[in-house]
XYZ file of C-alpha atoms in Angstrom:
750
model
C -30.123 -8.141 58.200
C -33.531 -6.694 57.286
C -36.620 -8.257 58.899
C -40.307 -7.364 58.756
C -41.210 -5.050 61.563
C -43.959 -6.974 63.482
C -43.735 -5.112 66.821
C -46.831 -3.305 68.136
C -45.060 -0.028 67.725
C -44.500 -0.723 64.037
C -48.199 -1.353 63.435
C -48.940 2.326 64.066
C -47.658 4.732 61.459
C -45.510 7.412 63.066
C -46.606 11.000 62.991
C -44.564 13.467 61.014
C -42.647 14.772 64.008
C -39.384 15.268 62.160
C -39.012 18.878 61.186
C -37.083 19.633 58.054
C -36.144 22.957 56.503
C -38.206 24.042 53.566
C -35.992 23.809 50.455
C -36.188 25.933 47.302
C -38.342 24.300 44.662
C -37.987 24.076 40.890
C -40.482 23.344 38.169
C -40.280 20.008 36.341
C -38.477 21.572 33.369
C -34.795 21.462 32.307
C -32.710 23.474 34.741
C -29.244 22.766 33.338
C -27.660 24.370 30.335
C -27.414 21.731 27.616
C -24.555 21.271 25.216
C -24.505 20.187 21.621
C -25.077 16.503 20.925
C -22.372 14.103 19.938
C -19.804 12.027 21.708
C -16.775 13.738 23.167
C -13.340 12.105 23.260
C -13.994 11.272 26.915
C -17.158 9.426 25.919
C -15.300 7.476 23.254
C -12.604 6.624 25.743
C -15.265 5.575 28.194
C -16.882 3.282 25.611
C -13.520 1.637 25.000
C -12.696 1.368 28.699
C -16.108 -0.074 29.380
C -15.292 -2.872 26.911
C -11.606 -3.096 27.714
C -11.787 -6.888 27.753
C -12.853 -6.976 24.117
C -10.169 -4.496 23.145
C -7.577 -6.562 25.007
C -8.862 -9.685 23.277
C -8.537 -8.020 19.872
C -4.985 -6.913 20.743
C -4.001 -10.436 21.789
C -5.721 -11.912 18.741
C -3.948 -9.451 16.439
C -0.604 -10.278 18.063
C -1.202 -14.011 17.608
C -2.189 -13.459 13.976
C 0.990 -11.437 13.384
C 3.134 -14.105 15.034
C 1.330 -16.785 13.030
C 2.013 -14.926 9.803
C 5.672 -14.577 10.770
C 5.830 -18.344 11.303
C 3.893 -19.309 8.183
C 5.356 -16.821 5.720
C 8.729 -17.853 4.245
C 11.710 -15.761 5.227
C 13.203 -13.592 2.498
C 16.707 -12.238 2.001
C 17.742 -9.092 0.135
C 21.105 -8.971 -1.651
C 22.366 -5.836 -3.381
C 25.259 -4.980 -5.705
C 26.545 -1.733 -7.225
C 27.360 -1.123 -10.901
C 28.853 2.040 -12.432
C 28.509 3.144 -16.077
C 31.833 4.258 -17.589
C 31.612 7.490 -19.619
C 35.076 7.315 -21.307
C 35.550 5.483 -24.606
C 38.704 3.858 -26.004
C 39.645 6.031 -29.009
C 41.015 4.474 -32.218
C 41.051 7.109 -34.997
C 41.385 4.525 -37.755
C 38.095 2.924 -36.686
C 36.108 6.154 -36.677
C 34.133 5.061 -39.730
C 33.452 1.608 -38.277
C 32.579 2.140 -34.590
C 30.218 4.887 -33.445
C 31.114 6.625 -30.218
C 28.870 5.779 -27.253
C 26.907 8.698 -25.895
C 26.050 8.474 -22.196
C 23.344 10.912 -21.176
C 22.882 12.018 -17.554
C 19.850 9.740 -17.442
C 21.675 6.848 -19.137
C 21.777 4.900 -15.875
C 18.035 4.431 -15.994
C 18.185 2.817 -19.433
C 20.917 0.469 -18.285
C 18.873 -0.348 -15.170
C 16.032 -1.527 -17.390
C 18.470 -3.673 -19.351
C 19.724 -5.251 -16.111
C 16.188 -6.392 -15.278
C 15.252 -7.367 -18.849
C 13.675 -10.740 -19.479
C 16.499 -12.023 -21.717
C 19.209 -11.248 -19.171
C 17.203 -12.669 -16.249
C 16.478 -15.851 -18.196
C 20.196 -16.375 -18.873
C 20.956 -15.901 -15.168
C 18.194 -18.333 -14.156
C 19.506 -20.992 -16.537
C 23.133 -20.438 -15.508
C 22.272 -20.834 -11.814
C 19.932 -23.766 -12.464
C 17.016 -22.232 -10.573
C 14.605 -24.366 -12.595
C 15.878 -27.337 -10.565
C 15.374 -25.561 -7.199
C 12.085 -26.350 -5.451
C 12.096 -22.866 -3.907
C 11.609 -21.437 -7.394
C 10.015 -24.348 -9.280
C 6.680 -24.979 -7.573
C 6.222 -28.345 -9.303
C 9.244 -29.726 -7.419
C 7.766 -28.986 -3.991
C 6.265 -31.950 -2.145
C 2.475 -31.895 -2.299
C -0.034 -33.552 0.011
C -0.585 -36.295 -2.561
C 3.156 -36.872 -2.789
C 3.504 -37.158 0.998
C 0.556 -39.555 1.124
C 2.100 -41.593 -1.673
C 5.260 -42.032 0.401
C 3.332 -43.078 3.516
C 4.087 -46.737 4.160
C 1.031 -47.201 6.342
C -1.324 -46.607 3.395
C -2.405 -49.533 1.177
C -0.351 -50.143 -1.942
C -3.316 -49.733 -4.275
C -4.113 -46.352 -2.713
C -0.517 -45.164 -3.053
C -0.472 -46.234 -6.699
C -3.689 -44.326 -7.312
C -2.203 -41.272 -5.649
C 0.868 -41.605 -7.879
C -1.367 -41.300 -10.916
C -3.118 -38.255 -9.478
C 0.021 -36.405 -8.350
C 1.236 -33.892 -10.980
C 4.616 -34.625 -12.525
C 7.470 -32.137 -12.010
C 7.986 -29.754 -14.911
C 11.222 -28.193 -16.135
C 9.979 -27.026 -19.525
C 9.992 -23.646 -21.197
C 6.721 -22.555 -19.613
C 8.016 -23.247 -16.119
C 11.275 -21.399 -16.882
C 9.208 -18.457 -18.134
C 7.183 -18.515 -14.904
C 10.355 -18.563 -12.804
C 11.765 -15.655 -14.818
C 8.600 -13.616 -14.253
C 8.678 -14.295 -10.512
C 12.352 -13.325 -10.310
C 11.688 -10.111 -12.250
C 9.001 -9.130 -9.727
C 11.543 -9.307 -6.888
C 14.299 -7.479 -8.811
C 14.970 -3.780 -8.338
C 17.446 -1.628 -10.274
C 17.640 2.004 -9.175
C 19.643 4.940 -10.481
C 19.458 8.390 -8.986
C 19.032 11.596 -10.985
C 22.183 12.510 -12.972
C 24.039 9.534 -11.601
C 25.853 6.720 -13.388
C 25.701 4.343 -10.413
C 23.096 1.561 -10.563
C 22.022 -0.324 -7.452
C 20.794 -3.824 -8.351
C 18.901 -5.688 -5.625
C 17.003 -8.954 -5.360
C 14.786 -10.327 -2.589
C 14.851 -14.125 -2.610
C 14.119 -17.110 -0.446
C 17.786 -17.960 0.106
C 20.625 -15.606 1.036
C 23.298 -17.319 -1.077
C 21.080 -17.676 -4.129
C 20.017 -14.024 -3.906
C 23.655 -12.859 -3.879
C 24.585 -15.238 -6.715
C 21.698 -14.012 -8.849
C 22.651 -10.344 -8.425
C 26.314 -11.038 -9.223
C 25.351 -13.213 -12.193
C 23.156 -10.476 -13.656
C 25.924 -7.870 -13.338
C 28.523 -10.198 -14.857
C 26.192 -11.216 -17.697
C 25.487 -7.569 -18.414
C 29.205 -6.762 -18.664
C 29.848 -9.857 -20.792
C 26.969 -8.864 -23.058
C 28.420 -5.392 -23.518
C 31.855 -6.781 -24.386
C 30.360 -9.335 -26.770
C 28.358 -6.646 -28.550
C 31.492 -4.572 -29.089
C 33.450 -7.565 -30.317
C 30.681 -8.490 -32.722
C 30.535 -4.982 -34.181
C 34.297 -4.804 -34.637
C 34.436 -8.311 -36.078
C 31.997 -7.270 -38.802
C 34.138 -4.196 -39.485
C 37.283 -6.334 -39.744
C 35.533 -8.665 -42.217
C 34.672 -5.715 -44.443
C 38.271 -4.478 -44.316
C 39.616 -7.955 -45.076
C 37.401 -8.250 -48.158
C 38.556 -4.841 -49.384
C 42.237 -5.716 -48.813
C 41.868 -8.939 -50.828
C 40.180 -7.053 -53.670
C 42.933 -4.420 -53.776
C 45.672 -7.082 -53.649
C 44.167 -8.943 -56.596
C 43.938 -5.712 -58.649
C 47.556 -4.841 -57.799
C 48.783 -8.249 -58.941
C 46.903 -7.939 -62.264
C 48.525 -4.575 -62.953
C 51.969 -6.000 -62.274
C 51.321 -8.865 -64.694
C 50.305 -6.326 -67.354
C 53.564 -4.401 -66.845
C 55.627 -7.554 -67.212
C 53.784 -8.469 -70.415
C 54.311 -5.048 -71.983
C 58.001 -5.007 -71.009
C 58.445 -8.352 -72.717
C 56.715 -7.023 -75.865
C 58.897 -3.904 -75.860
C 62.046 -6.032 -75.874
C 60.886 -7.730 -79.158
C 60.177 -4.532 -81.188
C 62.865 -1.874 -81.617
C 62.151 1.382 -83.372
C 63.625 4.861 -83.382
C 62.181 8.257 -83.708
C 62.892 11.875 -83.376
C 63.489 13.339 -79.902
C 60.801 15.988 -80.250
C 58.060 13.510 -81.020
C 59.250 11.230 -78.220
C 59.035 14.069 -75.744
C 55.618 15.114 -77.034
C 54.406 11.547 -76.888
C 55.790 11.163 -73.371
C 54.051 14.363 -72.209
C 50.704 13.315 -73.696
C 51.062 9.863 -72.230
C 51.902 11.312 -68.808
C 48.863 13.581 -68.905
C 46.645 10.719 -70.002
C 47.929 8.520 -67.183
C 47.206 11.221 -64.698
C 43.695 11.784 -66.021
C 43.057 8.077 -66.182
C 44.237 7.571 -62.614
C 42.106 10.464 -61.459
C 39.135 9.069 -63.399
C 39.646 5.640 -61.894
C 39.736 7.092 -58.421
C 36.632 9.153 -59.105
C 34.845 6.106 -60.566
C 35.721 4.122 -57.467
C 34.272 6.918 -55.398
C 31.167 6.829 -57.575
C 30.975 3.067 -57.117
C 31.246 3.459 -53.347
C 28.471 6.048 -53.431
C 26.245 3.708 -55.465
C 27.035 0.830 -53.124
C 26.244 2.973 -50.092
C 22.967 4.135 -51.616
C 21.890 0.615 -52.600
C 22.899 -1.186 -49.386
C 21.919 1.691 -47.080
C 25.354 1.622 -45.415
C 26.967 5.024 -45.676
C 29.757 3.932 -43.362
C 31.548 2.135 -46.271
C 32.487 5.496 -47.847
C 36.003 6.798 -47.628
C 36.588 9.536 -45.143
C 37.423 11.933 -48.005
C 33.940 11.500 -49.519
C 32.040 12.138 -46.293
C 31.016 15.772 -46.054
C 30.557 17.433 -42.661
C 26.779 17.450 -43.127
C 26.760 13.762 -44.087
C 28.935 12.932 -41.088
C 26.494 14.767 -38.783
C 23.524 12.956 -40.370
C 25.237 9.579 -39.916
C 25.905 10.350 -36.258
C 22.268 11.364 -35.782
C 21.119 8.136 -37.459
C 23.281 6.048 -35.126
C 21.987 7.887 -32.032
C 18.365 7.480 -33.136
C 18.828 3.762 -33.860
C 20.325 3.210 -30.412
C 17.586 5.259 -28.687
C 14.919 3.359 -30.639
C 16.431 0.020 -29.619
C 16.588 1.025 -25.956
C 13.019 2.353 -25.943
C 11.586 -0.740 -27.631
C 12.037 -2.725 -24.399
C 9.873 -0.232 -22.497
C 7.349 0.986 -25.068
C 5.275 -0.717 -27.717
C 5.679 -0.062 -31.480
C 2.576 2.168 -31.463
C 3.636 4.253 -28.494
C 3.804 7.983 -29.327
C 7.477 8.089 -28.391
C 8.278 5.091 -30.631
C 6.321 6.602 -33.524
C 8.093 9.946 -33.066
C 11.514 8.250 -33.004
C 10.702 6.218 -36.139
C 9.510 9.325 -37.982
C 12.624 11.219 -36.945
C 14.811 8.284 -38.095
C 13.012 8.196 -41.447
C 13.598 11.947 -41.897
C 17.301 11.567 -41.107
C 17.655 8.666 -43.537
C 15.871 10.720 -46.194
C 18.369 13.536 -45.610
C 21.223 10.996 -45.918
C 19.829 9.722 -49.226
C 19.491 13.303 -50.467
C 23.043 14.108 -49.443
C 24.324 10.931 -51.182
C 22.380 11.853 -54.322
C 23.873 15.340 -54.318
C 27.345 13.888 -53.747
C 26.876 11.346 -56.549
C 25.722 14.032 -58.947
C 28.904 16.022 -58.380
C 31.140 12.939 -58.664
C 29.306 11.827 -61.841
C 29.921 15.218 -63.470
C 33.581 14.928 -62.566
C 33.722 11.430 -64.113
C 32.130 12.739 -67.329
C 34.627 15.592 -67.536
C 37.561 13.266 -66.927
C 36.327 10.838 -69.566
C 35.974 13.665 -72.089
C 39.461 14.822 -71.216
C 40.772 11.290 -71.515
C 39.134 10.860 -74.926
C 40.715 14.094 -76.059
C 44.115 12.918 -74.872
C 43.568 9.581 -76.594
C 42.998 11.377 -79.862
C 46.126 13.464 -79.313
C 48.096 10.398 -78.350
C 46.837 8.559 -81.395
C 47.927 11.399 -83.610
C 51.313 11.603 -81.920
C 51.826 7.854 -81.838
C 51.449 7.688 -85.597
C 54.733 9.464 -85.901
C 56.405 7.596 -83.025
C 57.847 4.167 -83.106
C 56.183 1.108 -81.551
C 58.929 0.856 -78.923
C 58.369 4.367 -77.651
C 54.663 3.700 -77.330
C 55.302 0.561 -75.413
C 57.673 2.271 -73.058
C 55.068 4.972 -72.370
C 52.428 2.372 -71.613
C 54.774 0.585 -69.276
C 55.488 3.776 -67.404
C 51.781 4.495 -67.154
C 51.103 1.068 -65.758
C 53.891 1.471 -63.243
C 52.307 4.700 -61.998
C 48.997 2.957 -61.630
C 50.704 0.177 -59.729
C 52.219 2.684 -57.323
C 48.791 4.275 -56.702
C 47.175 0.888 -56.191
C 50.021 -0.132 -53.874
C 49.485 2.941 -51.665
C 45.751 2.271 -51.412
C 46.408 -1.395 -50.643
C 48.872 -0.535 -47.874
C 46.355 1.880 -46.283
C 43.528 -0.666 -46.092
C 45.884 -3.398 -44.935
C 47.112 -1.191 -42.074
C 43.516 -0.510 -40.995
C 42.674 -4.192 -41.116
C 45.697 -5.176 -39.008
C 44.830 -2.554 -36.367
C 41.237 -3.754 -36.200
C 42.291 -7.381 -35.719
C 44.862 -6.391 -33.106
C 42.243 -4.463 -31.037
C 39.534 -7.123 -31.075
C 40.569 -8.356 -27.597
C 41.275 -4.909 -26.120
C 37.694 -3.681 -25.761
C 36.260 -3.287 -22.269
C 32.640 -2.953 -21.204
C 31.100 0.437 -20.598
C 30.325 -0.604 -17.002
C 32.198 -2.099 -14.086
C 31.187 -3.765 -10.831
C 32.009 -1.547 -7.875
C 30.579 -3.822 -5.190
C 29.639 -7.472 -5.553
C 26.560 -8.696 -3.715
C 27.363 -10.598 -0.527
C 24.979 -13.100 1.111
C 22.947 -11.110 3.678
C 23.383 -12.081 7.309
C 19.847 -11.178 8.395
C 16.530 -11.726 6.614
C 14.767 -8.747 5.097
C 11.299 -10.047 5.911
C 9.684 -8.739 9.126
C 10.493 -10.766 12.219
C 8.139 -12.396 14.670
C 8.396 -9.550 17.196
C 7.712 -6.835 14.624
C 4.744 -8.638 13.082
C 3.428 -9.401 16.544
C 3.599 -5.731 17.543
C 2.072 -4.617 14.255
C -0.671 -7.216 14.619
C -1.349 -6.100 18.187
C -1.586 -2.456 17.112
C -3.850 -3.293 14.193
C -5.954 -5.596 16.358
C -6.333 -2.947 19.037
C -7.227 -0.284 16.482
C -9.727 -2.560 14.751
C -11.259 -3.635 18.060
C -11.603 -0.067 19.294
C -12.982 1.039 15.935
C -15.555 -1.742 15.897
C -16.635 -0.865 19.432
C -17.069 2.791 18.519
C -18.907 1.900 15.296
C -21.131 -0.511 17.212
C -21.797 2.164 19.793
C -22.849 4.634 17.105
C -24.747 2.040 15.031
C -27.000 1.077 17.935
C -27.569 4.717 18.868
C -25.372 4.712 21.943
C -25.379 7.586 24.380
C -22.699 10.158 24.878
C -22.385 12.542 27.778
C -25.094 13.103 30.448
C -25.777 16.487 28.877
C -26.568 14.725 25.614
C -29.061 12.421 27.367
C -30.760 15.361 29.046
C -30.981 17.272 25.787
C -32.314 14.166 24.031
C -35.053 13.642 26.637
C -35.763 17.341 27.103
C -35.261 16.884 30.851
C -32.666 17.916 33.422
C -30.009 15.383 34.294
C -30.320 14.696 38.005
C -27.071 12.747 38.219
C -24.804 10.162 36.667
C -23.696 7.040 38.526
C -20.508 5.284 37.411
C -20.323 1.603 36.658
C -19.917 -0.323 39.934
C -18.910 -3.927 40.467
C -15.993 -6.117 41.401
C -14.125 -8.731 39.481
C -16.356 -11.644 38.380
C -19.375 -10.108 40.167
C -17.667 -9.921 43.552
C -17.717 -6.887 45.826
C -20.400 -4.958 47.706
C -23.606 -3.890 46.001
C -24.411 -0.347 45.007
C -27.167 0.149 47.635
C -24.844 -1.247 50.341
C -21.878 0.936 49.436
C -23.824 4.165 49.980
C -23.985 3.152 53.666
C -20.620 1.414 53.966
C -18.810 4.322 52.315
C -20.940 7.269 53.288
C -18.193 9.762 52.485
C -17.422 8.381 49.058
C -18.102 10.018 45.729
C -20.833 7.448 45.100
C -22.729 8.351 48.279
C -22.398 12.064 47.546
C -23.770 11.461 44.057
C -26.889 9.782 45.468
C -27.302 12.651 47.958
C -27.111 15.055 45.041
C -29.836 13.113 43.217
C -32.018 13.183 46.339
C -31.385 16.889 46.719
C -32.512 17.610 43.175
C -35.629 15.454 43.563
C -36.556 17.443 46.681
C -36.082 20.723 44.863
C -38.573 19.714 42.194
C -42.259 20.562 42.258
C -45.200 19.791 40.037
C -48.095 22.219 39.581
C -46.780 24.321 42.432
C -46.589 21.434 44.904
C -43.527 19.479 46.062
C -43.084 16.080 44.470
C -43.573 13.778 47.456
C -44.536 10.572 45.602
C -41.934 9.832 42.930
C -42.210 6.957 40.484
C -38.922 5.388 39.350
C -38.930 3.670 35.950
C -36.564 2.942 33.082
C -36.772 2.261 29.338
C -35.406 -1.281 29.482
C -34.836 -4.001 32.117
C -31.637 -4.155 34.145
C -31.066 -0.409 33.991
C -30.423 -0.313 37.763
C -33.657 1.427 38.843
C -34.411 -0.986 41.741
C -30.914 -0.675 43.223
C -31.118 3.086 42.775
C -34.528 3.149 44.519
C -33.113 1.282 47.526
C -30.025 3.529 47.592
C -32.082 6.761 47.480
C -34.373 5.468 50.232
C -31.431 4.594 52.467
C -29.688 7.923 51.875
C -32.949 9.785 52.532
C -33.365 7.917 55.825
C -29.773 8.713 56.767
C -30.503 12.374 56.044
C -33.396 12.253 58.545
C -36.246 11.928 56.077
C -39.088 9.479 56.539
C -38.925 7.486 53.345
C -41.079 4.636 52.031
C -40.180 2.571 48.947
C -42.774 0.357 47.238
C -41.896 -2.439 44.846
C -44.671 -2.167 42.229
C -42.815 -4.274 39.679
C -45.160 -7.200 40.228
C -43.809 -9.059 37.212
C -40.167 -9.143 38.311
C -39.880 -7.776 41.853
C -36.315 -7.162 43.002
C -36.370 -4.951 46.106
C -36.708 -7.965 48.427
C -33.669 -9.648 46.891
C -31.779 -6.344 47.034
C -32.546 -6.090 50.755
C -31.717 -9.741 51.296
C -35.090 -10.673 52.867
C -37.800 -13.223 52.114
C -40.961 -11.767 53.639
C -43.890 -14.084 54.163
C -46.304 -11.328 53.180
C -46.002 -8.793 50.393
C -47.732 -5.937 48.617
C -49.601 -8.469 46.497
C -51.342 -9.834 49.606
C -52.230 -6.354 50.765
C -53.815 -5.479 47.425
C -55.784 -8.730 47.513
C -57.170 -7.672 50.882
C -55.618 -10.574 52.768
C -53.497 -8.516 55.186
C -53.128 -4.995 56.476
C -50.362 -2.498 55.815
C -48.584 -3.240 59.097
C -48.194 -6.866 58.004
C -46.225 -6.100 54.811
C -44.104 -3.181 56.010
C -40.336 -3.927 56.256
C -37.968 -1.606 58.122
C -34.284 -1.376 57.231
C -32.342 -1.583 60.491
C -29.251 -0.009 58.883
C -30.976 3.109 57.617
C -34.456 3.107 59.198
C -36.017 3.360 55.739
C -39.307 1.530 55.170
C -39.914 -0.843 52.275
C -42.919 -2.752 50.976
C -41.613 -5.569 48.763
C -43.629 -7.518 46.203
C -43.715 -11.226 45.646
C -44.700 -11.273 41.984
C -47.943 -12.397 40.484
C -49.187 -13.701 37.172
C -52.343 -11.580 37.541
C -50.962 -8.150 36.714
C -53.906 -6.743 34.838
C -54.995 -3.146 34.752
C -57.753 -3.800 37.239
C -55.197 -5.239 39.666
C -52.975 -2.161 39.405
C -55.917 0.243 39.789
C -57.289 -1.264 42.977
C -58.413 1.185 45.584
C -56.316 -0.372 48.342
C -53.115 0.680 46.544
C -54.407 4.217 46.045
C -55.500 4.414 49.696
C -52.073 3.148 50.744
C -50.398 6.007 48.854
C -52.797 8.555 50.297
C -52.146 7.315 53.824
C -48.393 7.277 53.260
C -48.491 10.918 52.180
C -49.568 11.788 55.714
C -46.756 9.906 57.442
C -43.722 10.020 55.036
C -41.609 12.808 53.588
C -40.703 10.872 50.414
C -42.417 7.912 48.766
C -40.615 6.012 45.986
C -42.482 3.655 43.658
C -40.343 1.145 41.739
C -42.131 0.207 38.475
C -41.390 -2.062 35.485
C -39.638 -0.816 32.303
C -41.858 1.501 30.299
C -40.748 0.000 26.957
C -41.803 -3.524 27.979
C -45.194 -3.174 29.711
C -47.831 -0.498 30.318
C -47.658 -0.858 34.101
C -45.721 2.420 34.600
C -48.341 4.319 32.586
C -51.112 2.970 34.852
C -49.156 3.516 38.072
C -48.088 7.035 37.095
C -51.472 8.289 38.240
C -50.471 7.475 41.828
C -47.269 9.557 41.722
C -46.633 13.272 41.716
C -43.624 12.973 39.434
C -41.490 10.445 37.637
C -37.747 9.867 37.381
C -36.387 8.074 34.286
C -33.364 5.842 34.969
C -31.216 5.288 31.869
C -28.382 2.795 31.555
C -25.483 4.292 29.652
C -24.505 0.846 28.399
C -27.846 -0.520 27.195
C -30.145 2.420 26.443
C -30.428 3.936 22.982
C -31.574 7.312 21.745
C -34.748 5.874 20.274
C -35.683 4.048 23.492
C -35.219 7.212 25.569
C -37.308 9.337 23.233
C -40.052 6.709 23.029
C -40.112 6.293 26.820
C -40.515 10.032 27.323
C -43.249 10.136 24.686
C -45.207 7.297 26.328
C -44.941 8.766 29.803
C -45.937 12.244 28.677
C -48.880 10.823 26.718
C -50.117 9.276 29.992
C -49.909 12.662 31.735
C -46.810 11.788 33.761
C -44.780 14.708 35.124
C -41.125 13.918 34.412
C -38.674 15.754 36.645
C -35.376 14.412 35.300
C -33.109 11.668 34.037
C -30.580 9.646 36.019
C -27.797 7.823 34.176
C -26.411 4.566 35.559
C -23.440 2.386 34.658
C -21.640 5.312 33.058
C -18.211 4.446 31.673
C -15.300 6.829 31.195
C -15.051 10.211 32.899
C -18.241 11.693 34.373
C -18.388 15.495 34.887
C -18.121 16.594 38.510
C -21.434 18.425 38.289
C -23.179 15.035 37.993
C -20.933 12.888 40.185
C -21.054 15.257 43.129
C -24.701 16.116 42.822
C -24.258 19.569 41.371
C -21.019 20.866 42.926
C -17.960 21.463 40.855
C -15.561 19.786 43.241
C -15.612 17.950 46.526
C -13.321 20.502 48.126
C -15.982 23.181 47.771
C -18.111 21.591 50.527
């Protein structure tokens, strides 16, 4: 314990009988090579480690947020099925003019994938599964706060009735179905790789079974839709064939009735004639029948061409009339119509691709019309020629029939009609055969796709679990916390390395003291540890600071009286003053430390004493120096504590007794330390600097800023203070060995 030294021996100041070796001296200018400014990774790590509690708190908070999200967010399940597009087509040659062959491009799977996720198909699946009645998909079916309050029996009846009126009614209308369909489409995914016909259809839902059912329903509806489209197309083709068969059958029956009528008429009239005329008449009649049959066939072709041109359906033409160019144009028209229909679900009508497809389709249809016109022109010329030939034969037949009997003419007409009946019968049989084949194959068509793998209910949810979200939240929280600390450090102008502080102040860095303290403020104090652990790094650091102070000189003289100040309060200058004094005494130096911080004195509390008299009393002239001097029994250093006074004016600080005290102490002490208030708070250090040979600026790595250091140096230099260096305290992170060990690179070099 420290007590005031009141013995007679202590009242007489000792003579300087302790010899010490003269040390090399240095001017009060920077003596260390500075480095570029900025914070190194070690400084950033030190800033984080210095605030490790906040970083840990942000990590824990982030983990709790992640776990909370995992609890609050609904779990989702992902079901997936596989569909394959078939590239082979069932071939029926007789239906070549009715059904167009399906062309599957290497990228065809992508078009089918868009169809699988189309709105129409999804809406059918939603309605089939009844998702509009499921509260997981229909938000109006979920219980609201008003609904739960309405069911609370402990509430008054009138209040529950009022809540019933306020609660929204469940909706299962078209708008809600449309909303459900849109939400389902957002969670649907249909993927097809490059040059692949396999389509992977997946859905992420709120229920495993429902997700699998929805995927399977979409694939089955797609296949059913494909089959239905084929059946519909072939049904229309069969209806056209049936109508044509009925027309041909009616014409065939009329021709047979005409033959029977003419045969009956021939039985009533008997006439004879010469054999030559009969043969001539028979030859002319045969030729006329042939020309007439050919003309009829050509006229039917012309009628088909006119029908195709008027109705815009070139597929009703006979295969014999379709030229290779027309067949190619029809195939191009079918491909363009299918491509246009598939692209309409992805692009708008004004999209450049849609406009280009429509223009190309119009050009193809124009070419088809031109080809039909050219074909009709040729058939029309043939009809005109056949009619002229028929008229010529009619005139010949009329001339020959004048010489023939009525019976012979009738027989010729009957034969002609029979030939026509045979031709009509052949055409009727052909169309009837096509119609029967079409009807027979209506149920044989398969879809162009098949399900390779049905979707099964997933066993594990696809949404992130509690552990994963907790870890992610902890990582994000730690990163955010560390980032905020670094940003805060930079925003407030925080300090980096000791070299940066020295370069900023334009002064040498005398040393850097690490942050010291136990848990919750427990553990020995800094000025006690330099004695308790004299061989520690901390003690060696203080010795290095003392060594550098001794090596300094001002105006060619050693700095014996050194003022210790700081930019801001609580920078550790008082504890450092006590520690330097104790180490100096341990090194054999006669050291005196004065507490001139009259506003907030702290040396007495640091020493653990409550002296009855203080420096304030001495300056007031109430006591002598021997009455206020306190000797440290542990280190033999001398201290003069202050009690604190409200009267701390300039006149008080400039009293002659204080100046005489310093002058007398110069004769009896090797080192005199003056602890002063913060230079950024009061002007006391500027007034007291006239008593000191030099000044040491103590900077707290945690609290000091660049601006405060620069302003402190400016104020001290403006008062004529000789600054010999900067000492950093409470340094976090790694401190270079040249500062921790007082200038040596490593402890082993001693």
